[in-house]
XYZ file of C-alpha atoms in Angstrom:
352
model
C 76.859 -45.447 320.237
C 75.645 -42.138 318.981
C 79.181 -40.759 319.113
C 80.497 -43.610 316.998
C 77.838 -43.034 314.339
C 78.553 -39.333 314.258
C 82.291 -39.937 313.785
C 81.716 -42.383 310.942
C 79.367 -39.933 309.128
C 81.815 -37.048 309.573
C 84.664 -39.133 308.192
C 82.643 -40.156 305.103
C 81.697 -36.543 304.306
C 85.299 -35.396 304.770
C 86.724 -38.047 302.459
C 84.069 -37.332 299.795
C 84.832 -33.617 299.774
C 88.567 -34.142 299.321
C 88.321 -36.994 296.823
C 89.905 -36.431 293.363
C 87.599 -37.108 290.403
C 89.447 -38.595 287.455
C 87.922 -37.347 284.159
C 87.583 -39.735 281.248
C 89.900 -38.703 278.463
C 87.502 -39.477 275.631
C 88.700 -36.531 273.520
C 92.351 -35.793 272.945
C 94.129 -33.407 270.602
C 95.808 -35.216 267.717
C 97.892 -32.310 266.363
C 100.169 -29.568 267.686
C 99.782 -27.084 264.831
C 98.334 -23.834 266.100
C 96.380 -22.987 262.926
C 94.012 -25.952 263.245
C 93.340 -28.864 265.555
C 92.306 -32.431 264.890
C 90.405 -34.056 267.746
C 90.242 -37.832 267.863
C 87.471 -39.631 269.741
C 88.688 -42.704 271.632
C 86.729 -45.657 272.859
C 86.638 -45.388 276.657
C 85.239 -48.151 278.815
C 82.922 -46.815 281.492
C 83.689 -47.984 284.998
C 80.325 -47.146 286.431
C 76.998 -47.350 284.552
C 73.816 -45.509 285.396
C 70.793 -47.493 286.291
C 68.845 -46.616 283.080
C 71.722 -47.266 280.674
C 71.092 -49.884 277.977
C 74.077 -51.341 276.209
C 73.766 -52.557 272.627
C 76.196 -54.462 270.477
C 77.271 -52.247 267.511
C 78.051 -55.303 265.414
C 75.322 -56.327 262.973
C 74.608 -59.939 262.149
C 73.688 -60.237 258.480
C 71.315 -63.159 258.926
C 69.122 -60.981 261.152
C 68.836 -58.129 258.648
C 65.572 -57.793 256.684
C 65.226 -55.929 253.361
C 63.276 -52.692 253.169
C 59.563 -53.189 252.563
C 59.240 -49.693 251.024
C 61.776 -48.439 248.489
C 63.400 -45.219 249.580
C 63.200 -42.037 247.503
C 66.501 -41.604 245.772
C 68.010 -38.139 245.915
C 67.729 -36.250 242.647
C 69.870 -33.179 242.028
C 68.137 -29.978 240.969
C 67.815 -29.699 237.196
C 67.357 -26.464 235.311
C 65.795 -28.293 232.354
C 62.044 -28.563 231.945
C 60.831 -31.173 229.502
C 57.457 -31.909 227.930
C 56.483 -35.087 226.087
C 52.882 -35.400 224.913
C 51.250 -37.891 222.576
C 47.601 -37.436 221.618
C 45.058 -39.290 219.525
C 41.569 -37.940 218.802
C 39.081 -40.255 217.084
C 35.534 -39.538 215.952
C 33.231 -42.096 214.339
C 29.718 -42.075 212.862
C 27.960 -45.312 211.898
C 24.466 -45.869 210.488
C 22.416 -49.074 210.234
C 18.991 -48.818 208.571
C 18.927 -45.130 209.468
C 15.826 -43.539 207.960
C 17.299 -40.002 207.902
C 20.249 -41.219 205.870
C 23.971 -40.555 206.231
C 27.390 -41.970 205.397
C 29.597 -43.909 207.788
C 32.831 -42.079 208.553
C 35.882 -42.277 210.805
C 38.300 -39.428 211.537
C 41.567 -39.594 213.435
C 44.049 -36.909 214.428
C 47.445 -37.820 215.891
C 49.638 -35.232 217.589
C 52.983 -35.081 219.364
C 54.458 -32.173 221.317
C 58.004 -32.080 222.654
C 59.741 -29.308 224.584
C 63.171 -28.949 226.163
C 63.569 -25.668 228.020
C 66.592 -24.530 230.029
C 66.625 -21.509 232.329
C 69.256 -20.537 234.896
C 70.273 -17.056 235.971
C 71.210 -15.147 232.808
C 70.548 -17.810 230.171
C 67.297 -19.163 228.721
C 67.068 -21.713 225.906
C 63.683 -22.952 224.644
C 63.249 -25.755 222.106
C 59.895 -27.031 220.831
C 58.613 -29.503 218.250
C 54.947 -29.819 217.246
C 53.721 -32.566 214.916
C 50.148 -33.048 213.622
C 48.578 -35.427 211.125
C 44.901 -36.203 210.540
C 42.931 -38.472 208.203
C 39.272 -38.941 207.360
C 37.654 -42.063 205.885
C 34.092 -41.713 204.657
C 31.881 -44.277 202.990
C 31.796 -43.862 199.263
C 35.037 -41.856 198.864
C 38.766 -42.335 199.297
C 40.891 -41.447 202.273
C 41.454 -37.708 202.748
C 43.913 -35.644 204.773
C 42.452 -33.292 207.372
C 45.536 -31.902 209.114
C 49.267 -31.860 208.410
C 51.890 -29.838 210.263
C 55.571 -29.878 211.208
C 56.730 -26.997 213.385
C 60.216 -26.757 214.948
C 61.488 -23.747 216.897
C 64.429 -22.753 219.092
C 65.110 -19.531 220.991
C 68.353 -18.652 222.779
C 68.075 -15.704 225.181
C 70.475 -13.835 227.478
C 69.822 -11.118 230.056
C 72.245 -8.737 231.783
C 71.080 -9.467 235.358
C 68.723 -11.727 237.301
C 66.178 -8.992 238.081
C 64.981 -7.977 234.631
C 62.563 -10.075 232.568
C 63.827 -8.707 229.227
C 66.290 -10.841 227.264
C 68.400 -10.422 224.150
C 67.256 -13.264 221.889
C 68.109 -15.186 218.747
C 65.180 -17.147 217.322
C 64.763 -19.669 214.518
C 61.720 -21.710 213.491
C 60.762 -23.831 210.530
C 57.314 -24.916 209.364
C 56.258 -27.385 206.676
C 54.111 -30.539 206.185
C 54.502 -34.323 205.912
C 52.711 -35.355 202.729
C 51.111 -34.007 199.557
C 48.064 -31.785 199.747
C 45.259 -31.859 197.179
C 42.231 -29.823 196.268
C 39.723 -32.658 196.615
C 38.283 -34.491 194.740
C 41.301 -33.934 192.441
C 44.019 -36.407 193.540
C 46.303 -36.105 190.528
C 47.675 -32.586 190.935
C 49.189 -31.765 194.349
C 48.887 -28.164 195.488
C 51.496 -28.571 198.262
C 54.236 -31.012 199.276
C 56.947 -31.500 201.874
C 59.020 -28.277 201.886
C 56.716 -26.889 199.217
C 56.041 -24.652 200.931
C 58.532 -24.582 203.773
C 59.020 -21.468 205.887
C 62.189 -20.611 207.822
C 62.424 -17.597 210.130
C 65.793 -16.528 211.581
C 66.182 -13.272 213.465
C 67.490 -11.346 216.458
C 65.521 -9.244 218.893
C 64.336 -9.052 222.461
C 62.070 -11.265 224.562
C 59.942 -10.656 227.615
C 59.863 -13.827 229.747
C 58.259 -13.624 233.236
C 59.482 -16.001 235.978
C 56.620 -18.496 235.514
C 57.426 -18.956 231.782
C 53.714 -19.129 230.859
C 53.944 -15.906 228.842
C 56.526 -15.170 226.162
C 56.713 -12.080 223.946
C 59.371 -11.870 221.227
C 60.011 -8.721 219.156
C 62.497 -8.833 216.296
C 63.192 -5.807 214.072
C 65.473 -7.918 211.843
C 64.099 -11.299 210.759
C 64.935 -13.151 207.566
C 61.981 -15.100 206.158
C 62.833 -17.831 203.663
C 60.077 -19.457 201.612
C 61.090 -22.805 200.091
C 59.308 -24.453 197.171
C 61.470 -27.503 196.459
C 58.982 -29.181 194.092
C 59.761 -28.485 190.440
C 56.156 -28.268 189.215
C 55.068 -25.886 191.963
C 58.240 -23.860 191.497
C 57.581 -23.466 187.773
C 54.073 -22.237 188.605
C 55.484 -19.525 190.889
C 53.483 -20.858 193.843
C 53.654 -19.350 197.331
C 55.301 -16.118 196.181
C 58.477 -17.464 194.549
C 59.505 -16.394 191.075
C 58.756 -18.942 188.351
C 61.543 -21.507 188.330
C 63.067 -20.394 191.661
C 63.155 -22.633 194.710
C 63.721 -20.012 197.441
C 62.293 -16.574 198.116
C 63.924 -14.333 200.754
C 62.385 -11.468 202.707
C 63.677 -9.199 205.479
C 61.109 -7.832 207.868
C 59.703 -7.239 211.335
C 58.455 -10.200 213.416
C 56.366 -10.336 216.615
C 55.501 -13.639 218.282
C 53.569 -14.291 221.465
C 52.747 -17.497 223.346
C 50.654 -17.772 226.473
C 49.364 -20.714 228.505
C 47.034 -20.367 231.480
C 44.411 -22.357 233.362
C 41.271 -20.255 233.007
C 39.280 -22.574 235.273
C 39.645 -25.954 236.904
C 40.934 -28.530 234.350
C 40.536 -26.086 231.443
C 43.855 -24.999 229.915
C 44.061 -22.271 227.279
C 47.062 -22.021 224.935
C 47.577 -19.201 222.465
C 50.262 -18.622 219.816
C 50.421 -15.573 217.522
C 52.918 -14.690 214.746
C 52.852 -11.318 212.975
C 55.298 -10.569 210.153
C 55.699 -7.761 207.645
C 58.326 -7.322 204.937
C 60.378 -4.109 204.779
C 61.060 -4.004 201.040
C 58.243 -5.547 199.024
C 55.081 -4.910 201.027
C 55.774 -3.086 204.275
C 52.597 -2.771 206.353
C 50.995 -5.850 204.804
C 51.021 -8.199 207.815
C 51.111 -11.985 207.575
C 49.085 -13.517 210.422
C 49.407 -16.989 211.963
C 47.223 -17.386 215.054
C 46.292 -20.527 217.005
C 43.928 -20.647 219.983
C 43.258 -23.952 221.761
C 41.326 -25.051 224.830
C 42.230 -28.335 226.484
C 39.484 -29.778 228.730
C 41.041 -32.405 230.979
C 38.796 -35.261 232.108
C 41.508 -37.350 233.799
C 45.198 -38.143 233.314
C 44.590 -39.850 229.958
C 41.271 -38.546 228.584
C 40.722 -35.001 227.361
C 38.788 -32.879 224.891
C 40.198 -30.238 222.528
C 38.582 -27.160 221.043
C 40.774 -25.071 218.778
C 40.937 -22.594 215.919
C 43.727 -21.686 213.504
C 43.737 -18.540 211.337
C 46.312 -17.826 208.595
C 46.624 -14.862 206.279
C 49.579 -14.754 203.890
C 49.661 -12.304 201.019
C 51.863 -14.677 199.015
C 49.212 -17.428 198.963
C 46.618 -16.744 196.257
C 43.185 -18.233 195.608
C 40.781 -18.237 192.639
C 43.489 -18.155 189.956
C 42.124 -17.639 186.434
C 43.856 -19.539 183.628
C 43.069 -19.253 179.899
C 42.556 -22.225 177.606
C 46.117 -21.937 176.275
C 47.523 -22.121 179.847
C 48.332 -18.449 180.329
C 47.406 -16.919 183.690
C 44.772 -14.236 183.294
C 44.552 -13.376 187.001
C 46.897 -14.646 189.750
C 44.038 -14.607 192.243
C 43.618 -12.874 195.563
C 44.753 -13.508 199.130
C 42.137 -14.817 201.539
C 41.861 -15.618 205.225
C 42.398 -19.318 205.940
C 40.406 -20.696 208.867
C 40.472 -24.105 210.532
C 38.361 -25.296 213.462
C 38.995 -28.391 215.554
C 36.803 -30.257 218.038
C 37.777 -33.684 219.318
C 37.837 -36.061 222.261
C 40.629 -38.554 222.696
C 43.608 -39.858 224.600
C 46.590 -37.834 225.824
C 49.710 -39.413 227.305
C 52.390 -37.297 228.960
C 55.701 -38.299 230.471
């Protein structure tokens, strides 16, 4: 009995050792070209399955499919454009009812809109910006008055020789004017400024320093053409804003330096600064025109914020305290003075 068992075991081991294993030809070469090979995967039916194998039917029945409960995030290609869209409205109101200390009811509103489209990739940088402001004040006992009025458009095209340096060769143009007539209140009959009276256009070439984060921008132009437009006939005949009497345009060639900087000085407090310095080569070299804005934006939440800002302007072509004789002749053209504006407001800000 033992001998029979031993012979059977020996025969099984011998046959197993000399058995030929047939490999599944799941992969076969589909081409004979020696430069490349195409391998086709064939469907091969397994003869023997492992114990833990679980077969599934690859066919999908549509009536068993359920829609996604959460919408997937669609792939968005990388864009080299950065855009800014901001709309703001600041409102302040004072109302009195049987107030012993006295006072007049008043409402002030300031609307603003800021747009920016900036492109930056490798050697090229192109910045475009539009700033719009308009403010009104209504006070009991007097007519509506304008408190702020500004249109500012600018574009800067810059090119650098490599991707390491932060210095660019730049061409810059900006224009500045206002929406509606300006008056020296309470006089409402004689406007002292209008749309494109004055209007300022700067066009020049120079160099820009733009760090990678784009929060700081310094532009230096040794050749900038400044055009002062006075398109209103009455203001032009008065020789306002530096133009000759009767002329509509006054041209200057000079040196321009501009600087913008935005930074978060503390949590939810953003500081923005813009400075323009210009001097004319021919008429008054060394006499610098200054245009400086400094603003602090205090963010409360995504829609509510507070603004604190100042704006200083000095332009030698803008005169004050003009002396006129009874016959209409100008005795003294006046003197240039520093113009100062301060802003404090709380309101809504919507960005998208």
